CSV table of C-alpha atoms in Angstrom, one decimal:
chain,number,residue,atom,x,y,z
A,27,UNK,CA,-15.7,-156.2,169.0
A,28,UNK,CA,-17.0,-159.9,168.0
A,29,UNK,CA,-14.8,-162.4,168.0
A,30,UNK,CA,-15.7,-164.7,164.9
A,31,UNK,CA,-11.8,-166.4,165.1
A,32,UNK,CA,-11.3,-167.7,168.5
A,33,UNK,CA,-8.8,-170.8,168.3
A,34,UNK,CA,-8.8,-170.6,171.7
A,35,UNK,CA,-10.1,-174.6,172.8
A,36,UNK,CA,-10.9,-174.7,176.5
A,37,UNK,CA,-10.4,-178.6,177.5
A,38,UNK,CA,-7.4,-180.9,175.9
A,39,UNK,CA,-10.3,-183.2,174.7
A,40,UNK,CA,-11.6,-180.9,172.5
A,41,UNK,CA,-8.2,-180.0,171.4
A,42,UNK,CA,-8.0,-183.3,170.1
A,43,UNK,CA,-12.1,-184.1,168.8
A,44,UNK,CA,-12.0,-185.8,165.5
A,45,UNK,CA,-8.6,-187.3,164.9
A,46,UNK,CA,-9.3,-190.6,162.9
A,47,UNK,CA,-7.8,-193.4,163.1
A,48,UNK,CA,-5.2,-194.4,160.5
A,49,UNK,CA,-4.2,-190.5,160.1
A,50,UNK,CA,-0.5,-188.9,159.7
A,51,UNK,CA,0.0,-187.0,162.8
A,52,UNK,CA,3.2,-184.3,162.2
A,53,UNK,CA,4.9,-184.3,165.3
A,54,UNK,CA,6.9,-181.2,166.2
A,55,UNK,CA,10.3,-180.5,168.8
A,56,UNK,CA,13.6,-181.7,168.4
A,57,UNK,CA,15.4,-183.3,171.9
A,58,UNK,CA,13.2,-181.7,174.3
A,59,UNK,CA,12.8,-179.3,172.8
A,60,UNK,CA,9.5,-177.9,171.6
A,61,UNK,CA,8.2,-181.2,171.6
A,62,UNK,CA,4.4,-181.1,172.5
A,63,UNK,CA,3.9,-183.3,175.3
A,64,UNK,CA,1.2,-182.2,176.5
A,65,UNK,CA,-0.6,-182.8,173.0
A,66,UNK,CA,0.9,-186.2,172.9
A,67,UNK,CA,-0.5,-187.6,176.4
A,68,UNK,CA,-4.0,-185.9,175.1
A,69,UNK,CA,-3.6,-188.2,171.7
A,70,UNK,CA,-3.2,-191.2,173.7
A,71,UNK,CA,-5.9,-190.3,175.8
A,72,UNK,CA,-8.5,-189.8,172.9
A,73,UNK,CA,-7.3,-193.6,171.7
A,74,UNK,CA,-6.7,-192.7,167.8
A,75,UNK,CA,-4.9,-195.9,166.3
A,76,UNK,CA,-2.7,-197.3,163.3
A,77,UNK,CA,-1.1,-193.6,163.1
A,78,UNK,CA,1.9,-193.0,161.0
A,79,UNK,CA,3.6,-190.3,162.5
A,80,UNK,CA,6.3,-188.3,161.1
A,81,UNK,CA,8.7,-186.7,163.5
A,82,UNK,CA,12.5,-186.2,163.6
A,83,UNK,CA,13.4,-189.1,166.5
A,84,UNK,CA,10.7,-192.4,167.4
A,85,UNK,CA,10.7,-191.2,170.9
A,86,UNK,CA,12.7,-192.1,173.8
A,87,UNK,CA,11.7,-193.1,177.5
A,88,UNK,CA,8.3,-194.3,178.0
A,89,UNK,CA,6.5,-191.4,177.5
A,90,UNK,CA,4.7,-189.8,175.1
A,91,UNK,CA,5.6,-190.9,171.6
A,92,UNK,CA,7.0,-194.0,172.9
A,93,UNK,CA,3.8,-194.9,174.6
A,94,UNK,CA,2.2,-194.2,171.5
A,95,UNK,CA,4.8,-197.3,170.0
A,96,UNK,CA,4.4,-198.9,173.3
A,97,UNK,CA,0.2,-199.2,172.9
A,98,UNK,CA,0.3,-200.5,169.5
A,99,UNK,CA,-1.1,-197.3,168.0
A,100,UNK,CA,1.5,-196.6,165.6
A,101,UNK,CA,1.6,-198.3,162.0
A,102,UNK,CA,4.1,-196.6,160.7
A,103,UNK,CA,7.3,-193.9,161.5
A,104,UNK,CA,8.5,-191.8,159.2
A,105,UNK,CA,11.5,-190.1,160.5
A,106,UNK,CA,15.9,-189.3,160.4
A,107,UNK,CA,17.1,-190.7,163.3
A,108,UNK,CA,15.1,-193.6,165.0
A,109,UNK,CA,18.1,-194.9,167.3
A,110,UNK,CA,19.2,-192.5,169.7
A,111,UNK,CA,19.8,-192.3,173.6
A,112,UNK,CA,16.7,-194.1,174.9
A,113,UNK,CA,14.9,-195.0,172.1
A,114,UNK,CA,14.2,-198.2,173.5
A,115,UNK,CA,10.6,-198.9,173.0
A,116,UNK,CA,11.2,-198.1,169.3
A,117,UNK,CA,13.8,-200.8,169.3
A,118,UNK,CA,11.5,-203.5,170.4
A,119,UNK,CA,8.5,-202.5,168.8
A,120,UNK,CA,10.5,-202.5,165.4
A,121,UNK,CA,11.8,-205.8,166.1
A,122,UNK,CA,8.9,-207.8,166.4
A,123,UNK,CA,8.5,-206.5,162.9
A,124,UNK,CA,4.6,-205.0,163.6
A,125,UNK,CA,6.2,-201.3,163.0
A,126,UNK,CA,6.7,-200.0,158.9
A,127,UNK,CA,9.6,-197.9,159.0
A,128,UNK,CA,10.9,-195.1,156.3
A,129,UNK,CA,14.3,-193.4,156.8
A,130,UNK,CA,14.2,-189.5,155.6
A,131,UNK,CA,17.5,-187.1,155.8
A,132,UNK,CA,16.6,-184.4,157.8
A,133,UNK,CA,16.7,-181.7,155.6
A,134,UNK,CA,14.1,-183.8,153.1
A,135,UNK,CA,11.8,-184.2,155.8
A,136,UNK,CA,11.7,-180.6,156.7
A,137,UNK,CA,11.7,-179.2,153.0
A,138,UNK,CA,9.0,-182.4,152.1
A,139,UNK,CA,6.6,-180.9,154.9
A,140,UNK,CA,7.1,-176.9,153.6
A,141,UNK,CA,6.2,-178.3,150.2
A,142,UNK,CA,3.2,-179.6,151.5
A,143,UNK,CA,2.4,-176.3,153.0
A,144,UNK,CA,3.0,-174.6,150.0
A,145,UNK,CA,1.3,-176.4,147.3
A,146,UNK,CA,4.2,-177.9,146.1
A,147,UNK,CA,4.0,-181.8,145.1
A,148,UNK,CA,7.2,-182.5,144.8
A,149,UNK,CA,11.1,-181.0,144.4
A,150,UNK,CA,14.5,-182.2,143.4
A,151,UNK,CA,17.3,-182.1,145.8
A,152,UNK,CA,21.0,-183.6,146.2
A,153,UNK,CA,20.8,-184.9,149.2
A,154,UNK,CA,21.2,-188.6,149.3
A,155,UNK,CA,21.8,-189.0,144.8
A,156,UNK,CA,23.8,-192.1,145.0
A,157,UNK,CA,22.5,-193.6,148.2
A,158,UNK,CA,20.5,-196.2,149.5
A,159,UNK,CA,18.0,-193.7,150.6
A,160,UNK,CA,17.5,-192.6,146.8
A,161,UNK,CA,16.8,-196.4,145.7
A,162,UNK,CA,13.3,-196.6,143.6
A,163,UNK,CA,13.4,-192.7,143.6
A,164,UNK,CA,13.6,-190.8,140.4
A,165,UNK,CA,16.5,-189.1,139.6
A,166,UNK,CA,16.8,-186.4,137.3
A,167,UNK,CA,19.6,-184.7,136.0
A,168,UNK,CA,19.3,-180.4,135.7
A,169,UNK,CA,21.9,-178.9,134.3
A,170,UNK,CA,24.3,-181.6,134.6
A,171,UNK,CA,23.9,-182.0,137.9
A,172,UNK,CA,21.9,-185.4,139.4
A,173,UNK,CA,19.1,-184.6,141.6
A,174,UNK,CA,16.6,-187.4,143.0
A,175,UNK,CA,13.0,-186.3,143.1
A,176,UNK,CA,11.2,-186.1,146.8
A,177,UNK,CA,7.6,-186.1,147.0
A,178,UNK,CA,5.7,-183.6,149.8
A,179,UNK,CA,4.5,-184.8,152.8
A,180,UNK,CA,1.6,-183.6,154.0
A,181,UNK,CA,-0.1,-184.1,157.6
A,182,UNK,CA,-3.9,-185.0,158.4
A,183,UNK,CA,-2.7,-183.4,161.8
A,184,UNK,CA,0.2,-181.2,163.5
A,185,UNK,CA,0.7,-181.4,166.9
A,186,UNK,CA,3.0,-178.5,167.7
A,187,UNK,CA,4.5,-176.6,170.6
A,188,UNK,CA,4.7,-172.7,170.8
A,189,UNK,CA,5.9,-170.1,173.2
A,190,UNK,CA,3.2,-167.6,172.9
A,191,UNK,CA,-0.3,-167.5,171.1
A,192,UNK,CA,-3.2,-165.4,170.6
A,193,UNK,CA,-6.8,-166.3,169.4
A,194,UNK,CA,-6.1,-165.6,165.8
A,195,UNK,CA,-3.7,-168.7,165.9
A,196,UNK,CA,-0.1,-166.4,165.7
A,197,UNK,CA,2.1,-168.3,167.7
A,198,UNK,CA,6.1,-167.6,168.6
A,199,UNK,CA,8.5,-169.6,169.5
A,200,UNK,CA,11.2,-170.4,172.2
A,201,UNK,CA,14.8,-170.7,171.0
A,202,UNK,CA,15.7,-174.0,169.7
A,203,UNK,CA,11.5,-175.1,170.7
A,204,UNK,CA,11.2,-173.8,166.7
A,205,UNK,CA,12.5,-176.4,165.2
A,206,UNK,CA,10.4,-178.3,163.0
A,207,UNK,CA,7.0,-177.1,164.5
A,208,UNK,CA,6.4,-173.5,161.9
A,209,UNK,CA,7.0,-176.2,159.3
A,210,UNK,CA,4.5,-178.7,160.6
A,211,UNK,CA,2.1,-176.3,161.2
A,212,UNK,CA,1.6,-175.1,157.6
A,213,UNK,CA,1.7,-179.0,156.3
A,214,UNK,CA,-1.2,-180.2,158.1
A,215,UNK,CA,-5.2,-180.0,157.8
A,216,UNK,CA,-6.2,-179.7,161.2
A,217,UNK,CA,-2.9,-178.0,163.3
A,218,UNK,CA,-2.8,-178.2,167.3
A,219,UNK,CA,-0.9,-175.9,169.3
A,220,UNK,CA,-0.2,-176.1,173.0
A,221,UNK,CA,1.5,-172.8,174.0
A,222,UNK,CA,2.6,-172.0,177.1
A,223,UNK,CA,1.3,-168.7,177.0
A,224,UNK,CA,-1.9,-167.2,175.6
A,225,UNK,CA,-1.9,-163.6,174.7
A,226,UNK,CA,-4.5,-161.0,173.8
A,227,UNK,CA,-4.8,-160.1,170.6
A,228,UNK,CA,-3.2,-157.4,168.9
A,229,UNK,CA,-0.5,-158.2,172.0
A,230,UNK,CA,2.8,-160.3,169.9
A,231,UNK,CA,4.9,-157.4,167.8
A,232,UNK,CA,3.7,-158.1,164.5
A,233,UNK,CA,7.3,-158.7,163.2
A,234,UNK,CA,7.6,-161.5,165.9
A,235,UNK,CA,5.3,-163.1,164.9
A,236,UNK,CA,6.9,-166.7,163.1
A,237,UNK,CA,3.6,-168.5,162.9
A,238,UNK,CA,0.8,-166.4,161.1
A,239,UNK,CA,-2.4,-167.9,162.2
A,240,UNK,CA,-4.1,-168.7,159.1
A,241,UNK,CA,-2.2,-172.5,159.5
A,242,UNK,CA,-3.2,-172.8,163.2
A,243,UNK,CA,-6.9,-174.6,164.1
A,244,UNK,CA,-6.7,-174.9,167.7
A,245,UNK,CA,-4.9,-173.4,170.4
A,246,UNK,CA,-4.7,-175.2,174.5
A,247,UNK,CA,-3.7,-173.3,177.0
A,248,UNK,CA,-0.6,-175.5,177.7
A,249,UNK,CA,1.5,-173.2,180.3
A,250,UNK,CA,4.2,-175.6,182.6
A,251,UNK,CA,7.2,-173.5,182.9
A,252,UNK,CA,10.1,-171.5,181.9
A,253,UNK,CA,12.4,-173.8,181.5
A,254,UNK,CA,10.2,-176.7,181.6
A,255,UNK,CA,9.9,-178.4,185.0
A,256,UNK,CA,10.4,-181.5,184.0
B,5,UNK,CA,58.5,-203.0,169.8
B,6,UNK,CA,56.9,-199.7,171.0
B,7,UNK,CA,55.6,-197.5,168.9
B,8,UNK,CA,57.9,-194.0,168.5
B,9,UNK,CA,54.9,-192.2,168.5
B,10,UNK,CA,51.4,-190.5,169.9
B,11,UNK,CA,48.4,-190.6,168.4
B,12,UNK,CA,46.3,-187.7,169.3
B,13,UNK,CA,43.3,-187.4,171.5
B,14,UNK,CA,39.8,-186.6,170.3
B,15,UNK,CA,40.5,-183.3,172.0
B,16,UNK,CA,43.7,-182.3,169.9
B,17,UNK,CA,42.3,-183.4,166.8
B,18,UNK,CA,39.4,-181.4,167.4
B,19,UNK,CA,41.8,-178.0,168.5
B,20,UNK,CA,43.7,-179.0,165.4
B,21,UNK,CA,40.5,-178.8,163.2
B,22,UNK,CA,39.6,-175.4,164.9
B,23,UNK,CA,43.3,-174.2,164.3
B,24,UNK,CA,42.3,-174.5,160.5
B,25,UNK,CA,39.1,-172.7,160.0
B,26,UNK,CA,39.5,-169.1,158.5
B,27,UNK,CA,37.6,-166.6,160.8
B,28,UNK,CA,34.6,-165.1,158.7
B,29,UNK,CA,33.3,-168.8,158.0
B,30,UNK,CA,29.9,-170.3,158.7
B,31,UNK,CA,30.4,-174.0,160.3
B,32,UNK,CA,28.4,-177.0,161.2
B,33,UNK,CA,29.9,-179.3,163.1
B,34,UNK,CA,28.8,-183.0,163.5
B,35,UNK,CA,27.8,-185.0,166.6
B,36,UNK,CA,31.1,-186.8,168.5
B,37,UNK,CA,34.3,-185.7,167.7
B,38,UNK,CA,33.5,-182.5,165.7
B,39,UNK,CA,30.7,-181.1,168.1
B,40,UNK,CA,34.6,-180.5,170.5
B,41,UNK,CA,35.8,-178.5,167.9
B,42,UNK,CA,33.4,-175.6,169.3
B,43,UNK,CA,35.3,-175.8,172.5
B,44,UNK,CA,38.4,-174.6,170.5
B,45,UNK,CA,37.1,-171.7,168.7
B,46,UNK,CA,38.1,-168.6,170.9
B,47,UNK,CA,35.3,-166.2,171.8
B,48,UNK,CA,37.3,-163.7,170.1
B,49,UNK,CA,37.6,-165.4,166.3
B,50,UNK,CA,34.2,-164.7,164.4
B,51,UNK,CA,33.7,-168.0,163.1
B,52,UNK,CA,30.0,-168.7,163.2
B,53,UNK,CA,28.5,-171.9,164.4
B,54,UNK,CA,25.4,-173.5,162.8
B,55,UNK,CA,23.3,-176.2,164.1
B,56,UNK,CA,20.6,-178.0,161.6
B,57,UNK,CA,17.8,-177.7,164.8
B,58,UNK,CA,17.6,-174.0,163.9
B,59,UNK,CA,20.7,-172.1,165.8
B,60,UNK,CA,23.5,-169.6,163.9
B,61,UNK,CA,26.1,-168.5,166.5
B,62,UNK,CA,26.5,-171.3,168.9
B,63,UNK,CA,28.5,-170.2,171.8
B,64,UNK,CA,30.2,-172.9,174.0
B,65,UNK,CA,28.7,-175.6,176.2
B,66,UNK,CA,26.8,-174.1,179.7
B,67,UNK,CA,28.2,-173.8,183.2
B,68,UNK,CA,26.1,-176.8,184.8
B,69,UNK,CA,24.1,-174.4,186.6
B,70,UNK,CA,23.4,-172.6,183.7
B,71,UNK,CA,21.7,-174.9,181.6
B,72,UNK,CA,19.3,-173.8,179.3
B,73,UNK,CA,16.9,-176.4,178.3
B,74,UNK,CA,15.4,-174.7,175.1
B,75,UNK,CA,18.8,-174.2,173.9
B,76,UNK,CA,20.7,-177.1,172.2
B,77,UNK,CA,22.4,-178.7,169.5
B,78,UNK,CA,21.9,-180.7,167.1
B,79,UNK,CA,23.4,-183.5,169.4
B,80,UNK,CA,20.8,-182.4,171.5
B,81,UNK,CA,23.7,-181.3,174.3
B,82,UNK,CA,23.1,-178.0,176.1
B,83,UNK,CA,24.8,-174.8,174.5
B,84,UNK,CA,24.5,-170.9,174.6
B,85,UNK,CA,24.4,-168.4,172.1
B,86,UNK,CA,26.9,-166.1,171.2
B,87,UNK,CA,25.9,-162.3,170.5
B,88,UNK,CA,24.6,-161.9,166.8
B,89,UNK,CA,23.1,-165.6,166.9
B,90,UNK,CA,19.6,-166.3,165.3
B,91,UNK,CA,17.2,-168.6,165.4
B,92,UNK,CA,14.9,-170.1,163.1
B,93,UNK,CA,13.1,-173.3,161.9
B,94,UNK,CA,13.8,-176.6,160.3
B,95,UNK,CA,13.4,-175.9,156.8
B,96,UNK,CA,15.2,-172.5,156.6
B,97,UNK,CA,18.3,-174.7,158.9
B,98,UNK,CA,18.3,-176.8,156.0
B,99,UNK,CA,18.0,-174.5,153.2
B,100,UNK,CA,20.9,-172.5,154.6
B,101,UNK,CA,22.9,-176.1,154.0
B,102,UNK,CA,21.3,-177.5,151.0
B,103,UNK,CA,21.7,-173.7,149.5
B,104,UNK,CA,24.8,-174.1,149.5
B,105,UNK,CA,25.6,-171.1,152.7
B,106,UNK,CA,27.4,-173.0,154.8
B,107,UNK,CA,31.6,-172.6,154.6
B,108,UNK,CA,32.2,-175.9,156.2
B,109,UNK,CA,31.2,-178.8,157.6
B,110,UNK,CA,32.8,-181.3,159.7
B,111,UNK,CA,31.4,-184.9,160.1
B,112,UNK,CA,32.6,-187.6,161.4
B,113,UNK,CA,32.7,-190.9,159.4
B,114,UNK,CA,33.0,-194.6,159.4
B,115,UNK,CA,35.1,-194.5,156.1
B,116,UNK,CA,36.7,-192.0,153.8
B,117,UNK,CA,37.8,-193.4,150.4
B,118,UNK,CA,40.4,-192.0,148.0
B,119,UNK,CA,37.5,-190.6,146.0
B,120,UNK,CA,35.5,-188.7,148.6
B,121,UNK,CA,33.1,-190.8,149.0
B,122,UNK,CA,32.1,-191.5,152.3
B,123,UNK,CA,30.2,-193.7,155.1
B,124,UNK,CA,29.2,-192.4,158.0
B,125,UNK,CA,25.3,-193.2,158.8
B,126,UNK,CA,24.7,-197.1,158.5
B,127,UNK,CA,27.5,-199.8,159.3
B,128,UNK,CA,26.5,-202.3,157.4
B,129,UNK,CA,23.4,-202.8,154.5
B,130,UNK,CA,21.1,-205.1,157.1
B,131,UNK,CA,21.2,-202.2,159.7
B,132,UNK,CA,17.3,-201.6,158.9
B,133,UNK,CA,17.2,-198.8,161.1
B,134,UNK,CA,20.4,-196.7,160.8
B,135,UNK,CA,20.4,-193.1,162.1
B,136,UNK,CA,20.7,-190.9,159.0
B,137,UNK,CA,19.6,-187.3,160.5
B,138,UNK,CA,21.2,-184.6,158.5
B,139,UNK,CA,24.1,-185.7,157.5
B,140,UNK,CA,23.0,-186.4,153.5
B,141,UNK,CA,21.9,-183.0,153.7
B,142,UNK,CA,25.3,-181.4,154.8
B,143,UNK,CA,27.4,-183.5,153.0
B,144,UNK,CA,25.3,-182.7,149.6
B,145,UNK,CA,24.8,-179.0,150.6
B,146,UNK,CA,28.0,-177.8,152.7
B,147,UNK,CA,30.9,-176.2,150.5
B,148,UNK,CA,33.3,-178.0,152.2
B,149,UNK,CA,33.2,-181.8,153.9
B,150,UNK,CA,35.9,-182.3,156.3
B,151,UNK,CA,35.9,-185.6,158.5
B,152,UNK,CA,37.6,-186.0,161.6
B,153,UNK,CA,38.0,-189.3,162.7
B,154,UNK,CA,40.5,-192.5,164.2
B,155,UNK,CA,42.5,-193.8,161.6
B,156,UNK,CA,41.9,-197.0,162.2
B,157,UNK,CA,38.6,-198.6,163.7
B,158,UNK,CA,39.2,-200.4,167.8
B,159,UNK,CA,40.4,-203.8,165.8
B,160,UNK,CA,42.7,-202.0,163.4
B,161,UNK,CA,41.4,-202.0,160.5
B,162,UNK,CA,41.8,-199.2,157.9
B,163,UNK,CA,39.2,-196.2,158.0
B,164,UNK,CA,41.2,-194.7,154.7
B,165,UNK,CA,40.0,-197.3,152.1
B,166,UNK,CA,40.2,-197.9,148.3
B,167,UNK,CA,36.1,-198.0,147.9
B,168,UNK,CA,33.5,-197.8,150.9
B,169,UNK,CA,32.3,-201.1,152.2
B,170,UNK,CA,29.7,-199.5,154.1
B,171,UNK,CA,26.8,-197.5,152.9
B,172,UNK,CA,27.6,-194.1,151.2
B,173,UNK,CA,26.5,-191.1,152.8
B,174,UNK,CA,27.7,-189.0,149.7
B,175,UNK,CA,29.6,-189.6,147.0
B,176,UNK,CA,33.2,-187.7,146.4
B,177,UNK,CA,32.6,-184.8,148.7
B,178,UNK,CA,35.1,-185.2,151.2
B,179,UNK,CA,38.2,-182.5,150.8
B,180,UNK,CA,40.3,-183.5,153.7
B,181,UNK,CA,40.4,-185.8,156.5
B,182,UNK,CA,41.9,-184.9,160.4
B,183,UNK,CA,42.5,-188.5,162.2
B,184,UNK,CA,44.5,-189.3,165.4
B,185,UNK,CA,47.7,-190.0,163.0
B,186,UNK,CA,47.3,-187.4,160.1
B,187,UNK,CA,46.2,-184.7,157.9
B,188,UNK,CA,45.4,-185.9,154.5
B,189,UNK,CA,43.7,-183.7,151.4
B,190,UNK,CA,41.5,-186.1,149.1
B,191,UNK,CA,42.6,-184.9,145.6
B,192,UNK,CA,42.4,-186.7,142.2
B,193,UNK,CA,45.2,-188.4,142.9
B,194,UNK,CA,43.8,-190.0,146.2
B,195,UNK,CA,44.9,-188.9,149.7
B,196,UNK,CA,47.7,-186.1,149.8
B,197,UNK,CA,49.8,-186.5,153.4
B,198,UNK,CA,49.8,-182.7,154.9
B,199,UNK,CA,50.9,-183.7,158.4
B,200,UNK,CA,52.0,-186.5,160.9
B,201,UNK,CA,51.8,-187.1,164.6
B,202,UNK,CA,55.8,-186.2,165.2
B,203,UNK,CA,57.7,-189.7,164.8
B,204,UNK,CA,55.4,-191.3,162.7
B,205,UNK,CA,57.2,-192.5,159.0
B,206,UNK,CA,54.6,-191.8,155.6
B,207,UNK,CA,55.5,-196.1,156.2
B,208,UNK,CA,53.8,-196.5,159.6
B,209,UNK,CA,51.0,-194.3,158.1
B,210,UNK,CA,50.7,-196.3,154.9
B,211,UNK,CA,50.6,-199.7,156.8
B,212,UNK,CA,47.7,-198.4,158.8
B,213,UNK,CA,45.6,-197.4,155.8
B,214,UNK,CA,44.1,-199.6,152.4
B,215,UNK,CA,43.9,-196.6,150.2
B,216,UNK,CA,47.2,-195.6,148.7
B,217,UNK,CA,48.8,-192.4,150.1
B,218,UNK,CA,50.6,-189.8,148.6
B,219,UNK,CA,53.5,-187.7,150.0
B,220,UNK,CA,52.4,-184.1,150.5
């Protein structure tokens, strides 16, 4: 059998070839959960700069995303909920004022990503009529109910994290590891897995399947644990 | 003179909440406060826990040496997953919410005023970086908006207000409010008393709140 679609990407550095600087990099997990670390250390290793990346949190510790803030490679965050436990290098990279920030509710942010993936341009929701976060927004009213108008968001790149993959691109996922990573993956051009296991194909049960693989570019072999080992 | 009277802990205010949610409901519960509610839904009353990261059926909070770390909440705390739970991603959570699926949700909140409007995500307008998450999406989309909260903030002042000082989260949402002194039902004549901490006077209650109450 040939194998003409093999997503399969043997070294993290080709994982991450061609990511240009001043791209929107979609960056998946929620907590711990899901998020693609391994992905992120290979971004700062390739050395892409003035990034906007959209993600739920701006990172916490020093790690990963936060090293990202930490090394002056990120323009601009796009995100719900900046302040958490530990989101320290966020807090005094935004202070010195070199950091453009947009607040999203959570639900927008996931639903202005699917639109992206689905060739949507834009959708009218509830959330937030009447609030700052609707200022300069337009608001229209559907049958006599306000709505303010959210524009999709789409992704240059997705870096996202998956349970199980095969060479097609399918990829599942690990309980609450979903998250926002399906959505990301069908919002950006260029979408990079790490999964932490690679299957053969024809292997995953077709109706487990939550990722089909026509939104997935590359796949790395990614495979440190169950549960993660730290 | 000492007060005749006990406030309530977060703990009973949250197993007073729990006490009020019909079985056969589907529930998200906010981060402080209402995530405790969980711990007072009995294994044996079907109410079904949501939480926005992707999660229907939360079961209680993990034996420490049964933590699973790809299984949390929205509060990102550990949790487990009752039988008949589901999983799935961010923008089904939220359609589910902004759908208009979920019974209930229970928030906590900065302010409530008479109108249902509400403040819980930025405490002031220069907070450049306040912490929205989901709760615009919940308070838009969720049937039901119940807040839990203190009555009154560490220095006293009154949580219960005529009109929100602090940024809105949503605008007259709110049905009913559970505090450490009171349950009150927002209605179009402002906030109906339903219950008191024993020894408290509808007096006491209305010196520790701006917004005009009205007896139940």
């Amino acid at each position: 059998m040939t194998r003409v679609i093999d997503k399969i990407v043997r070294s993290m550095a080709e994982a991450m070839a061609g990511i240009p600087d001043g791209a929107t990099i979609l960056l998946g997990g929620f907590g711990a959960a899901g998020q693609p670390t391994a992905l992120l250390d290979g971004l700062i290793e390739q050395g892409a700069t003035d990034l906007t990346i959209v993600a739920n949190n701006a990172g916490t510790g020093r790690k990963g995303f936060a090293r990202l803030l930490e090394l002056g490679r990120v323009r601009r965050v796009i995100c719900s909920f900046p302040r958490s436990a530990g989101s320290v290098v966020f807090e005094e990279v935004y202070r010195t004022g070199r950091l453009e920030l947009e607040i999203v509710p959570q639900g927008t942010l996931a639903e202005r990503m699917r639109a992206a993936g689905a060739g949507i341009p834009a959708f009218y929701t509830r959330t937030a009529v009447g609030t700052k976060l609707a200022e300069g927004k337009e608001v229209r009213n559907i049958d006599g109910v306000d709505y303010v108008m959210e524009r999709a968001l789409p992704g240059d790149v997705a870096l996202v994290e998956a349970w199980q993959a095969d060479r097609w691109g399918n990829l599942t996922y690990r309980r609450s590891g979903r998250n926002f990573n399906p959505v990301m993956a069908m919002a950006a051009k260029l979408t990079i897995v790490q999964a932490q296991h690679i299957v053969d194909l024809g292997a995953l049960d077709p109706e487990g399947i939550v990722t089909p693989g026509v939104f997935v570019n590359r796949v790395v072999h990614v495979p440190y644990g169950d549960p993660p080992l730290g | 003179m000492a007060d005749s009277f006990t406030p309530m802990s977060r703990a009973a205010m949250a197993a007073r909440v729990a006490r009020d949610i019909p079985e056969g409901w589907y529930v998200n519960l906010g981060i402080g406060i209402p995530t405790l509610v969980a711990d007072h839904v009995p294994a044996d009353r079907e109410v079904v826990i949501h939480s926005e990261n992707g999660i229907l059926g939360v079961g209680p909070a993990p034996a420490a040496d049964a933590v699973d770390p790809w299984l949390i909440n929205a509060g990102k705390s550990p949790v487990t997953l009752r039988p008949g739970g589901s999983y799935f991603h961010h923008a089904d959570s939220f359609a589910i919410i902004r759908g208009g699926h979920i019974d209930l949700c229970v928030l906590g909140a900065f302010q409530v005023a008479g109108n249902g409007d509400f403040a819980n995500w930025a405490t002031s307008s220069n907070d450049l970086a306040p912490a929205v998450g989901g709760a615009m999406d919940l308070a838009a989309g969720a049937k039901r908006i119940w807040v839990v909260m203190e009555h009154t903030t560490k220095e006293g002042a009154p949580r219960l207000v005529q009109t929100c000082s602090y940024p809105l989260t949503a605008l007259g949402v709110v049905g009913r409010v559970y505090t450490n002194l009171a349950v009150l039902d927002v209605t179009a004549q402002g906030f109906v008393v339903r219950d008191m901490v024993p020894g408290l006077t509808l007096r006491d209650l209305q010196d520790r709140t701006e917004a005009r109450l009205v007896a139940g």
